[in-house]
Amino acid sequence: MVHAHSIPIAEMAQHLAAGDAQAVLPDGAAGPVRLRGLWWAVSAGHDRYRPVTDPAAVTVFETGLARLAAHRQHRADILAETRARRR
Amino acid sequence: MTPEEFTERSLLGVLVREPQRIREVGPHLAGADFANDRHATVFDIMRQHEVSLTHLANAARADGRYQSEQWATVLANGLPEFARYGIGPAYLAEVIAAAPASGGQPAVYAELVMEASIRRQITELGYEAARLSAQTPPVAELLAAQEKITTQLAAAQQRWDAITQTRDVRRTLTGEAAASDGGDRDLFGRPVLPMPTTPAPSAEEVHAAQEQVIGGILRHPGVADALLGRLESTDFLDQELGNTLDAAQQVHAHAAVTGRQVDPVTVAWALQTLPEHRGPTPPPEYLHDLAATAEPNERDHAVDLVMRSSLAKLTTTAANTTQQAASHAGMAPADVLATARTAYQSVDTAARRLTGNTATDYQLGVLDNRATPNGAPTTAELAGLRSRSTALLQQTTAAPAEPSTAPYSGIGARLNAVESSPIELEAHSDAGPGPA
């Protein structure tokens, strides 16, 4: 039975490609995704995205996304600094 | 060793070798992100004692104790924290040896370690955290099928085009081939094809050259820039090396967006995302060794050998295809000629891709004037084979040879030019101590 609030992986991949959704893991389409203010994830052994309601899981996703974003910003700053030094 | 473990070791290798580079890692990575407890401990110590370790490294550099084994001892003795957790000079030396020879990209590795850590957390929560390619085998299969159909359609189209020009081909067969060829002839007036003057390189020699080329790409960003656009995985005899090239091309193509440059760690990571049907992938430590043993002095020769090997393979395939067509009772001469033309056009296309010129230019020996080990000509081994294929092509199809518009300057000169230009990278070439 298909859950009333579920999204097929392929459809979620389209949301990601269109920029409507944001994935925690940049390489992963099956990893947790934030879409329309909700977190969605595929439970082990399933093939569709469903909303995540567990607050502990949401915290892990939020923290992961924020940490990676902050690190990427740091990396960009370092690269800009290196380029400026070379000029 | 898994790519995750390889990435952790490579990151620690760079940091232990050059403690001041922990600054590049930034504040967001924590010891808890490492899957290996010992790695986590080393990282936490490095993080905690960043300033004193940098001073220690500067002092060691000043008094000449910065060779890897010596430095490992200085580090282990200079910071009691290491001994407290049972980390001695031998382990630190082992960690240093895991650092990529190219200098490494600690900020990139830190991101990969962080990604792996988040992936583990997601899995522990009971959710899928697999990669895109692992989740979509049907798409990969569809793409493969589509590619096959496209190839078949292109071949059919070429064949049809060739057959519809039968009048020209017949004229070629009856008169122009003999008139246009001024080479030696046998007793029956047939052209004598030149024979190879020296034996072709062995499969072992070609494999060693292919390892050198991949090692060079993994170690020197300039080599990657120069070669990744013109080599293809099919140029490699070894599937593992071919897949490594594909992964390197993937990293290289997305470098502007991801900021990840080609090196053993990023390529090992990218190898995970190749579709499973691509066959075997090499273990990460093999990539590390390839980069570490890449010998700049051998590179030109190796690149040349790989390119010639690929052309030889294609030429042999084309020759076999032509022979099979000629032996087929149901094929008219025009069909045989069309098949030959198509087969040899693929050789010419590959030659253009590899060298930037036509097969004929390549066959004429424009590469032969470059110095090679033992003074042997680099292309002589296979020049004969190419000569024969070109002569065969000219005789059978009279395909118009496209004139070369620019002299081929040599791969070595191109690589030198690329390497001497400034490269915007975080990689620090030879920044730290090498093996003692």
PDB file of C-alpha atoms in Angstrom, chain B residues 147-414:
ATOM      1  CA  GLU B 147      23.916   4.354 -25.815  1.00  0.00           C
ATOM      2  CA  LYS B 148      23.961   0.998 -27.577  1.00  0.00           C
ATOM      3  CA  ILE B 149      21.013   1.908 -29.784  1.00  0.00           C
ATOM      4  CA  THR B 150      22.554   5.275 -30.642  1.00  0.00           C
ATOM      5  CA  THR B 151      25.782   3.573 -31.628  1.00  0.00           C
ATOM      6  CA  GLN B 152      23.946   1.078 -33.797  1.00  0.00           C
ATOM      7  CA  LEU B 153      21.935   3.821 -35.461  1.00  0.00           C
ATOM      8  CA  ALA B 154      25.073   5.865 -36.133  1.00  0.00           C
ATOM      9  CA  ALA B 155      26.772   2.822 -37.640  1.00  0.00           C
ATOM     10  CA  ALA B 156      23.739   2.059 -39.811  1.00  0.00           C
ATOM     11  CA  GLN B 157      23.589   5.664 -40.949  1.00  0.00           C
ATOM     12  CA  GLN B 158      27.279   5.684 -41.833  1.00  0.00           C
ATOM     13  CA  ARG B 159      26.890   2.448 -43.725  1.00  0.00           C
ATOM     14  CA  TRP B 160      23.883   3.751 -45.625  1.00  0.00           C
ATOM     15  CA  ASP B 161      25.737   6.958 -46.499  1.00  0.00           C
ATOM     16  CA  ALA B 162      28.684   4.957 -47.697  1.00  0.00           C
ATOM     17  CA  ILE B 163      26.549   2.622 -49.792  1.00  0.00           C
ATOM     18  CA  THR B 164      24.723   5.491 -51.480  1.00  0.00           C
ATOM     19  CA  GLN B 165      28.111   6.760 -52.715  1.00  0.00           C
ATOM     20  CA  THR B 166      28.749   3.483 -54.511  1.00  0.00           C
ATOM     21  CA  ARG B 167      29.672   5.186 -57.778  1.00  0.00           C
ATOM     22  CA  ASP B 168      32.610   6.982 -56.160  1.00  0.00           C
ATOM     23  CA  VAL B 169      33.688   3.877 -54.318  1.00  0.00           C
ATOM     24  CA  ARG B 170      33.643   1.799 -57.510  1.00  0.00           C
ATOM     25  CA  ARG B 171      35.758   4.365 -59.276  1.00  0.00           C
ATOM     26  CA  THR B 172      38.189   4.162 -56.422  1.00  0.00           C
ATOM     27  CA  LEU B 173      38.269   0.405 -56.663  1.00  0.00           C
ATOM     28  CA  THR B 174      38.868   0.304 -60.404  1.00  0.00           C
ATOM     29  CA  GLY B 175      41.313   3.091 -60.992  1.00  0.00           C
ATOM     30  CA  GLU B 176      42.152   5.810 -58.533  1.00  0.00           C
ATOM     31  CA  ALA B 177      43.671   3.694 -55.818  1.00  0.00           C
ATOM     32  CA  ALA B 178      46.435   2.501 -58.123  1.00  0.00           C
ATOM     33  CA  ALA B 179      46.975   5.930 -59.584  1.00  0.00           C
ATOM     34  CA  SER B 180      47.172   7.701 -56.250  1.00  0.00           C
ATOM     35  CA  ASP B 181      49.619   5.376 -54.597  1.00  0.00           C
ATOM     36  CA  GLY B 182      53.297   5.692 -55.369  1.00  0.00           C
ATOM     37  CA  GLY B 183      54.693   3.150 -52.913  1.00  0.00           C
ATOM     38  CA  ASP B 184      56.540  -0.144 -53.532  1.00  0.00           C
ATOM     39  CA  ARG B 185      54.663  -2.922 -55.361  1.00  0.00           C
ATOM     40  CA  ASP B 186      54.963  -6.670 -55.478  1.00  0.00           C
ATOM     41  CA  LEU B 187      55.255  -8.907 -58.561  1.00  0.00           C
ATOM     42  CA  PHE B 188      51.529  -8.613 -59.173  1.00  0.00           C
ATOM     43  CA  GLY B 189      51.517  -4.828 -58.971  1.00  0.00           C
ATOM     44  CA  ARG B 190      49.897  -4.759 -55.537  1.00  0.00           C
ATOM     45  CA  PRO B 191      51.137  -2.190 -53.049  1.00  0.00           C
ATOM     46  CA  VAL B 192      53.600  -3.521 -50.473  1.00  0.00           C
ATOM     47  CA  LEU B 193      52.680  -2.368 -47.030  1.00  0.00           C
ATOM     48  CA  PRO B 194      55.501  -1.280 -44.753  1.00  0.00           C
ATOM     49  CA  MET B 195      56.358  -3.662 -41.929  1.00  0.00           C
ATOM     50  CA  PRO B 196      57.092  -2.676 -38.340  1.00  0.00           C
ATOM     51  CA  THR B 197      60.786  -2.122 -37.847  1.00  0.00           C
ATOM     52  CA  THR B 198      60.809  -2.982 -34.149  1.00  0.00           C
ATOM     53  CA  PRO B 199      58.609  -5.236 -32.057  1.00  0.00           C
ATOM     54  CA  ALA B 200      55.514  -3.794 -30.424  1.00  0.00           C
ATOM     55  CA  PRO B 201      55.713  -3.146 -26.675  1.00  0.00           C
ATOM     56  CA  SER B 202      54.655  -6.016 -24.465  1.00  0.00           C
ATOM     57  CA  ALA B 203      51.382  -6.002 -22.533  1.00  0.00           C
ATOM     58  CA  GLU B 204      53.434  -5.544 -19.334  1.00  0.00           C
ATOM     59  CA  GLU B 205      55.161  -2.467 -20.742  1.00  0.00           C
ATOM     60  CA  VAL B 206      51.857  -0.968 -21.803  1.00  0.00           C
ATOM     61  CA  HIS B 207      50.300  -1.733 -18.415  1.00  0.00           C
ATOM     62  CA  ALA B 208      53.239  -0.112 -16.598  1.00  0.00           C
ATOM     63  CA  ALA B 209      52.862   2.941 -18.845  1.00  0.00           C
ATOM     64  CA  GLN B 210      49.144   3.090 -18.105  1.00  0.00           C
ATOM     65  CA  GLU B 211      49.878   2.984 -14.372  1.00  0.00           C
ATOM     66  CA  GLN B 212      52.353   5.834 -14.829  1.00  0.00           C
ATOM     67  CA  VAL B 213      49.770   7.919 -16.661  1.00  0.00           C
ATOM     68  CA  ILE B 214      47.067   7.346 -14.030  1.00  0.00           C
ATOM     69  CA  GLY B 215      49.629   8.006 -11.279  1.00  0.00           C
ATOM     70  CA  GLY B 216      50.580  11.284 -12.973  1.00  0.00           C
ATOM     71  CA  ILE B 217      46.954  12.337 -13.263  1.00  0.00           C
ATOM     72  CA  LEU B 218      46.353  11.551  -9.587  1.00  0.00           C
ATOM     73  CA  ARG B 219      49.462  13.366  -8.463  1.00  0.00           C
ATOM     74  CA  HIS B 220      49.798  16.439 -10.670  1.00  0.00           C
ATOM     75  CA  PRO B 221      46.773  18.652 -11.303  1.00  0.00           C
ATOM     76  CA  GLY B 222      48.452  20.002 -14.433  1.00  0.00           C
ATOM     77  CA  VAL B 223      48.675  16.517 -15.911  1.00  0.00           C
ATOM     78  CA  ALA B 224      45.005  15.950 -15.135  1.00  0.00           C
ATOM     79  CA  ASP B 225      44.123  19.202 -16.921  1.00  0.00           C
ATOM     80  CA  ALA B 226      46.183  18.217 -19.951  1.00  0.00           C
ATOM     81  CA  LEU B 227      45.171  14.594 -20.298  1.00  0.00           C
ATOM     82  CA  LEU B 228      41.686  14.038 -18.914  1.00  0.00           C
ATOM     83  CA  GLY B 229      40.011  15.635 -21.908  1.00  0.00           C
ATOM     84  CA  ARG B 230      41.699  13.390 -24.427  1.00  0.00           C
ATOM     85  CA  LEU B 231      41.983   9.989 -22.791  1.00  0.00           C
ATOM     86  CA  GLU B 232      39.065   7.580 -22.492  1.00  0.00           C
ATOM     87  CA  SER B 233      38.646   4.526 -20.324  1.00  0.00           C
ATOM     88  CA  THR B 234      38.696   2.345 -23.442  1.00  0.00           C
ATOM     89  CA  ASP B 235      42.305   3.427 -24.022  1.00  0.00           C
ATOM     90  CA  PHE B 236      43.244   1.257 -21.026  1.00  0.00           C
ATOM     91  CA  LEU B 237      43.719  -2.478 -21.140  1.00  0.00           C
ATOM     92  CA  ASP B 238      43.022  -2.787 -17.430  1.00  0.00           C
ATOM     93  CA  GLN B 239      39.413  -2.185 -16.418  1.00  0.00           C
ATOM     94  CA  GLU B 240      40.409  -0.938 -12.965  1.00  0.00           C
ATOM     95  CA  LEU B 241      42.617   1.731 -14.522  1.00  0.00           C
ATOM     96  CA  GLY B 242      39.913   2.609 -17.046  1.00  0.00           C
ATOM     97  CA  ASN B 243      37.379   3.053 -14.251  1.00  0.00           C
ATOM     98  CA  THR B 244      39.890   5.139 -12.308  1.00  0.00           C
ATOM     99  CA  LEU B 245      40.214   7.405 -15.324  1.00  0.00           C
ATOM    100  CA  ASP B 246      36.423   7.752 -15.499  1.00  0.00           C
ATOM    101  CA  ALA B 247      36.235   8.637 -11.810  1.00  0.00           C
ATOM    102  CA  ALA B 248      39.061  11.159 -12.250  1.00  0.00           C
ATOM    103  CA  GLN B 249      37.198  12.701 -15.188  1.00  0.00           C
ATOM    104  CA  GLN B 250      34.080  12.928 -13.035  1.00  0.00           C
ATOM    105  CA  VAL B 251      35.974  14.739 -10.246  1.00  0.00           C
ATOM    106  CA  HIS B 252      37.711  16.988 -12.768  1.00  0.00           C
ATOM    107  CA  ALA B 253      34.468  17.877 -14.558  1.00  0.00           C
ATOM    108  CA  HIS B 254      32.774  18.955 -11.329  1.00  0.00           C
ATOM    109  CA  ALA B 255      35.803  20.597  -9.724  1.00  0.00           C
ATOM    110  CA  ALA B 256      34.554  24.102 -10.428  1.00  0.00           C
ATOM    111  CA  VAL B 257      31.353  23.381  -8.493  1.00  0.00           C
ATOM    112  CA  THR B 258      32.603  21.080  -5.745  1.00  0.00           C
ATOM    113  CA  GLY B 259      36.087  22.528  -5.280  1.00  0.00           C
ATOM    114  CA  ARG B 260      37.408  18.963  -5.173  1.00  0.00           C
ATOM    115  CA  GLN B 261      40.525  18.482  -7.260  1.00  0.00           C
ATOM    116  CA  VAL B 262      41.715  15.187  -8.675  1.00  0.00           C
ATOM    117  CA  ASP B 263      43.858  13.205  -6.253  1.00  0.00           C
ATOM    118  CA  PRO B 264      43.819   9.638  -4.874  1.00  0.00           C
ATOM    119  CA  VAL B 265      41.308  10.465  -2.131  1.00  0.00           C
ATOM    120  CA  THR B 266      38.740  12.307  -4.231  1.00  0.00           C
ATOM    121  CA  VAL B 267      39.019   9.721  -7.020  1.00  0.00           C
ATOM    122  CA  ALA B 268      38.617   6.808  -4.569  1.00  0.00           C
ATOM    123  CA  TRP B 269      35.527   8.581  -3.274  1.00  0.00           C
ATOM    124  CA  ALA B 270      34.134   9.114  -6.782  1.00  0.00           C
ATOM    125  CA  LEU B 271      34.772   5.479  -7.704  1.00  0.00           C
ATOM    126  CA  GLN B 272      31.991   4.565  -5.280  1.00  0.00           C
ATOM    127  CA  THR B 273      29.472   6.358  -7.451  1.00  0.00           C
ATOM    128  CA  LEU B 274      30.307   4.545 -10.692  1.00  0.00           C
ATOM    129  CA  PRO B 275      27.538   2.167 -11.765  1.00  0.00           C
ATOM    130  CA  GLU B 276      28.162  -1.406 -10.690  1.00  0.00           C
ATOM    131  CA  HIS B 277      28.136  -2.716 -14.261  1.00  0.00           C
ATOM    132  CA  ARG B 278      31.365  -0.823 -14.895  1.00  0.00           C
ATOM    133  CA  GLY B 279      33.299  -3.713 -13.409  1.00  0.00           C
ATOM    134  CA  PRO B 280      36.140  -3.806 -10.902  1.00  0.00           C
ATOM    135  CA  THR B 281      37.442  -0.729  -9.164  1.00  0.00           C
ATOM    136  CA  PRO B 282      40.877  -0.528  -7.583  1.00  0.00           C
ATOM    137  CA  PRO B 283      41.432  -0.420  -3.812  1.00  0.00           C
ATOM    138  CA  PRO B 284      42.214   3.104  -2.548  1.00  0.00           C
ATOM    139  CA  GLU B 285      45.728   2.143  -1.410  1.00  0.00           C
ATOM    140  CA  TYR B 286      46.563   1.166  -4.996  1.00  0.00           C
ATOM    141  CA  LEU B 287      45.680   4.708  -6.089  1.00  0.00           C
ATOM    142  CA  HIS B 288      47.868   6.072  -3.318  1.00  0.00           C
ATOM    143  CA  ASP B 289      50.789   3.943  -4.539  1.00  0.00           C
ATOM    144  CA  LEU B 290      50.222   4.921  -8.178  1.00  0.00           C
ATOM    145  CA  ALA B 291      50.413   8.605  -7.278  1.00  0.00           C
ATOM    146  CA  ALA B 292      53.377   8.101  -4.964  1.00  0.00           C
ATOM    147  CA  THR B 293      55.401   6.250  -7.602  1.00  0.00           C
ATOM    148  CA  ALA B 294      54.476   8.479 -10.549  1.00  0.00           C
ATOM    149  CA  GLU B 295      57.784   9.388 -12.109  1.00  0.00           C
ATOM    150  CA  PRO B 296      57.774  12.736 -13.960  1.00  0.00           C
ATOM    151  CA  ASN B 297      60.752  11.711 -16.121  1.00  0.00           C
ATOM    152  CA  GLU B 298      58.877   8.671 -17.405  1.00  0.00           C
ATOM    153  CA  ARG B 299      55.616  10.439 -18.027  1.00  0.00           C
ATOM    154  CA  ASP B 300      56.057  11.577 -21.625  1.00  0.00           C
ATOM    155  CA  HIS B 301      57.134   8.137 -22.661  1.00  0.00           C
ATOM    156  CA  ALA B 302      54.222   6.586 -20.749  1.00  0.00           C
ATOM    157  CA  VAL B 303      51.642   8.914 -22.283  1.00  0.00           C
ATOM    158  CA  ASP B 304      53.023   8.191 -25.714  1.00  0.00           C
ATOM    159  CA  LEU B 305      52.879   4.445 -25.116  1.00  0.00           C
ATOM    160  CA  VAL B 306      49.283   4.569 -23.863  1.00  0.00           C
ATOM    161  CA  MET B 307      48.160   6.573 -26.869  1.00  0.00           C
ATOM    162  CA  ARG B 308      49.964   4.348 -29.336  1.00  0.00           C
ATOM    163  CA  SER B 309      48.674   1.231 -27.617  1.00  0.00           C
ATOM    164  CA  SER B 310      45.127   2.507 -27.919  1.00  0.00           C
ATOM    165  CA  LEU B 311      45.578   3.352 -31.585  1.00  0.00           C
ATOM    166  CA  ALA B 312      47.149  -0.047 -32.216  1.00  0.00           C
ATOM    167  CA  LYS B 313      44.192  -1.757 -30.527  1.00  0.00           C
ATOM    168  CA  LEU B 314      41.733   0.220 -32.646  1.00  0.00           C
ATOM    169  CA  THR B 315      43.732  -0.405 -35.807  1.00  0.00           C
ATOM    170  CA  THR B 316      43.768  -4.133 -35.133  1.00  0.00           C
ATOM    171  CA  THR B 317      40.009  -4.088 -34.560  1.00  0.00           C
ATOM    172  CA  ALA B 318      39.516  -2.129 -37.769  1.00  0.00           C
ATOM    173  CA  ALA B 319      41.718  -4.569 -39.683  1.00  0.00           C
ATOM    174  CA  ASN B 320      39.761  -7.535 -38.315  1.00  0.00           C
ATOM    175  CA  THR B 321      36.447  -5.876 -39.164  1.00  0.00           C
ATOM    176  CA  THR B 322      37.635  -5.232 -42.714  1.00  0.00           C
ATOM    177  CA  GLN B 323      38.912  -8.767 -43.106  1.00  0.00           C
ATOM    178  CA  GLN B 324      35.651 -10.244 -41.841  1.00  0.00           C
ATOM    179  CA  ALA B 325      33.673  -8.056 -44.249  1.00  0.00           C
ATOM    180  CA  ALA B 326      35.923  -9.049 -47.140  1.00  0.00           C
ATOM    181  CA  SER B 327      35.492 -12.754 -46.290  1.00  0.00           C
ATOM    182  CA  HIS B 328      31.731 -12.501 -46.078  1.00  0.00           C
ATOM    183  CA  ALA B 329      30.231 -14.087 -49.168  1.00  0.00           C
ATOM    184  CA  GLY B 330      27.096 -11.974 -49.043  1.00  0.00           C
ATOM    185  CA  MET B 331      28.831  -8.588 -49.055  1.00  0.00           C
ATOM    186  CA  ALA B 332      29.312  -6.643 -52.254  1.00  0.00           C
ATOM    187  CA  PRO B 333      32.634  -4.829 -52.790  1.00  0.00           C
ATOM    188  CA  ALA B 334      30.960  -1.509 -52.088  1.00  0.00           C
ATOM    189  CA  ASP B 335      29.767  -2.823 -48.722  1.00  0.00           C
ATOM    190  CA  VAL B 336      33.238  -4.105 -47.865  1.00  0.00           C
ATOM    191  CA  LEU B 337      34.746  -0.751 -48.717  1.00  0.00           C
ATOM    192  CA  ALA B 338      32.126   1.080 -46.713  1.00  0.00           C
ATOM    193  CA  THR B 339      32.828  -1.163 -43.747  1.00  0.00           C
ATOM    194  CA  ALA B 340      36.550  -0.584 -44.083  1.00  0.00           C
ATOM    195  CA  ARG B 341      36.090   3.143 -44.306  1.00  0.00           C
ATOM    196  CA  THR B 342      33.889   3.231 -41.215  1.00  0.00           C
ATOM    197  CA  ALA B 343      36.283   1.026 -39.271  1.00  0.00           C
ATOM    198  CA  TYR B 344      39.315   3.097 -40.128  1.00  0.00           C
ATOM    199  CA  GLN B 345      37.526   6.351 -39.573  1.00  0.00           C
ATOM    200  CA  SER B 346      37.223   5.291 -35.942  1.00  0.00           C
ATOM    201  CA  VAL B 347      41.019   4.978 -35.853  1.00  0.00           C
ATOM    202  CA  ASP B 348      41.345   8.449 -37.298  1.00  0.00           C
ATOM    203  CA  THR B 349      38.844   9.864 -34.821  1.00  0.00           C
ATOM    204  CA  ALA B 350      40.769   8.301 -31.940  1.00  0.00           C
ATOM    205  CA  ALA B 351      44.022   9.689 -33.301  1.00  0.00           C
ATOM    206  CA  ARG B 352      42.536  13.167 -33.439  1.00  0.00           C
ATOM    207  CA  ARG B 353      41.296  12.834 -29.881  1.00  0.00           C
ATOM    208  CA  LEU B 354      44.577  11.533 -28.559  1.00  0.00           C
ATOM    209  CA  THR B 355      47.030  13.687 -30.446  1.00  0.00           C
ATOM    210  CA  GLY B 356      45.012  16.580 -31.757  1.00  0.00           C
ATOM    211  CA  ASN B 357      45.913  15.604 -35.336  1.00  0.00           C
ATOM    212  CA  THR B 358      44.975  12.968 -37.854  1.00  0.00           C
ATOM    213  CA  ALA B 359      46.125   9.382 -37.840  1.00  0.00           C
ATOM    214  CA  THR B 360      48.277  10.174 -40.845  1.00  0.00           C
ATOM    215  CA  ASP B 361      50.068  12.996 -39.046  1.00  0.00           C
ATOM    216  CA  TYR B 362      50.631  10.712 -36.134  1.00  0.00           C
ATOM    217  CA  GLN B 363      51.808   7.887 -38.343  1.00  0.00           C
ATOM    218  CA  LEU B 364      54.318  10.140 -40.080  1.00  0.00           C
ATOM    219  CA  GLY B 365      56.351  10.084 -36.915  1.00  0.00           C
ATOM    220  CA  VAL B 366      55.901  13.610 -35.672  1.00  0.00           C
ATOM    221  CA  LEU B 367      56.403  12.292 -32.152  1.00  0.00           C
ATOM    222  CA  ASP B 368      59.559  10.407 -32.929  1.00  0.00           C
ATOM    223  CA  ASN B 369      61.946  13.282 -32.430  1.00  0.00           C
ATOM    224  CA  ARG B 370      61.434  13.366 -28.682  1.00  0.00           C
ATOM    225  CA  ALA B 371      64.025  11.972 -26.330  1.00  0.00           C
ATOM    226  CA  THR B 372      63.117   8.659 -24.754  1.00  0.00           C
ATOM    227  CA  PRO B 373      64.769   6.263 -22.334  1.00  0.00           C
ATOM    228  CA  ASN B 374      67.840   4.588 -23.835  1.00  0.00           C
ATOM    229  CA  GLY B 375      67.535   6.817 -26.879  1.00  0.00           C
ATOM    230  CA  ALA B 376      64.985   4.510 -28.495  1.00  0.00           C
ATOM    231  CA  PRO B 377      62.391   6.159 -30.719  1.00  0.00           C
ATOM    232  CA  THR B 378      59.115   6.318 -28.871  1.00  0.00           C
ATOM    233  CA  THR B 379      56.759   5.558 -31.733  1.00  0.00           C
ATOM    234  CA  ALA B 380      58.888   3.295 -33.868  1.00  0.00           C
ATOM    235  CA  GLU B 381      57.440   0.153 -32.347  1.00  0.00           C
ATOM    236  CA  LEU B 382      54.006   0.785 -33.725  1.00  0.00           C
ATOM    237  CA  ALA B 383      54.685   3.163 -36.574  1.00  0.00           C
ATOM    238  CA  GLY B 384      54.756   0.243 -38.975  1.00  0.00           C
ATOM    239  CA  LEU B 385      51.364  -0.954 -37.884  1.00  0.00           C
ATOM    240  CA  ARG B 386      49.881   2.476 -38.311  1.00  0.00           C
ATOM    241  CA  SER B 387      51.641   2.828 -41.635  1.00  0.00           C
ATOM    242  CA  ARG B 388      50.054  -0.350 -42.836  1.00  0.00           C
ATOM    243  CA  SER B 389      46.628   0.654 -41.648  1.00  0.00           C
ATOM    244  CA  THR B 390      46.851   4.063 -43.279  1.00  0.00           C
ATOM    245  CA  ALA B 391      48.098   2.590 -46.523  1.00  0.00           C
ATOM    246  CA  LEU B 392      45.288   0.057 -46.422  1.00  0.00           C
ATOM    247  CA  LEU B 393      42.789   2.785 -45.784  1.00  0.00           C
ATOM    248  CA  GLN B 394      44.089   4.852 -48.690  1.00  0.00           C
ATOM    249  CA  GLN B 395      44.092   1.888 -51.051  1.00  0.00           C
ATOM    250  CA  THR B 396      40.673   0.572 -50.198  1.00  0.00           C
ATOM    251  CA  THR B 397      38.634   3.667 -49.651  1.00  0.00           C
ATOM    252  CA  ALA B 398      40.648   6.570 -51.029  1.00  0.00           C
ATOM    253  CA  ALA B 399      39.257   8.578 -48.125  1.00  0.00           C
ATOM    254  CA  PRO B 400      40.440  12.158 -48.439  1.00  0.00           C
ATOM    255  CA  ALA B 401      43.094  12.799 -45.835  1.00  0.00           C
ATOM    256  CA  GLU B 402      42.409  15.953 -43.922  1.00  0.00           C
ATOM    257  CA  PRO B 403      45.439  18.237 -44.022  1.00  0.00           C
ATOM    258  CA  SER B 404      47.024  19.119 -40.753  1.00  0.00           C
ATOM    259  CA  THR B 405      46.829  22.802 -40.049  1.00  0.00           C
ATOM    260  CA  ALA B 406      49.281  22.984 -37.181  1.00  0.00           C
ATOM    261  CA  PRO B 407      52.458  21.065 -36.423  1.00  0.00           C
ATOM    262  CA  TYR B 408      52.199  18.753 -33.466  1.00  0.00           C
ATOM    263  CA  SER B 409      54.257  20.246 -30.704  1.00  0.00           C
ATOM    264  CA  GLY B 410      54.607  17.102 -28.623  1.00  0.00           C
ATOM    265  CA  ILE B 411      52.892  15.994 -25.478  1.00  0.00           C
ATOM    266  CA  GLY B 412      55.895  16.820 -23.334  1.00  0.00           C
ATOM    267  CA  ALA B 413      55.881  20.448 -24.384  1.00  0.00           C
ATOM    268  CA  ARG B 414      52.160  20.690 -23.703  1.00  0.00           C
TER     269      ARG B 414
END
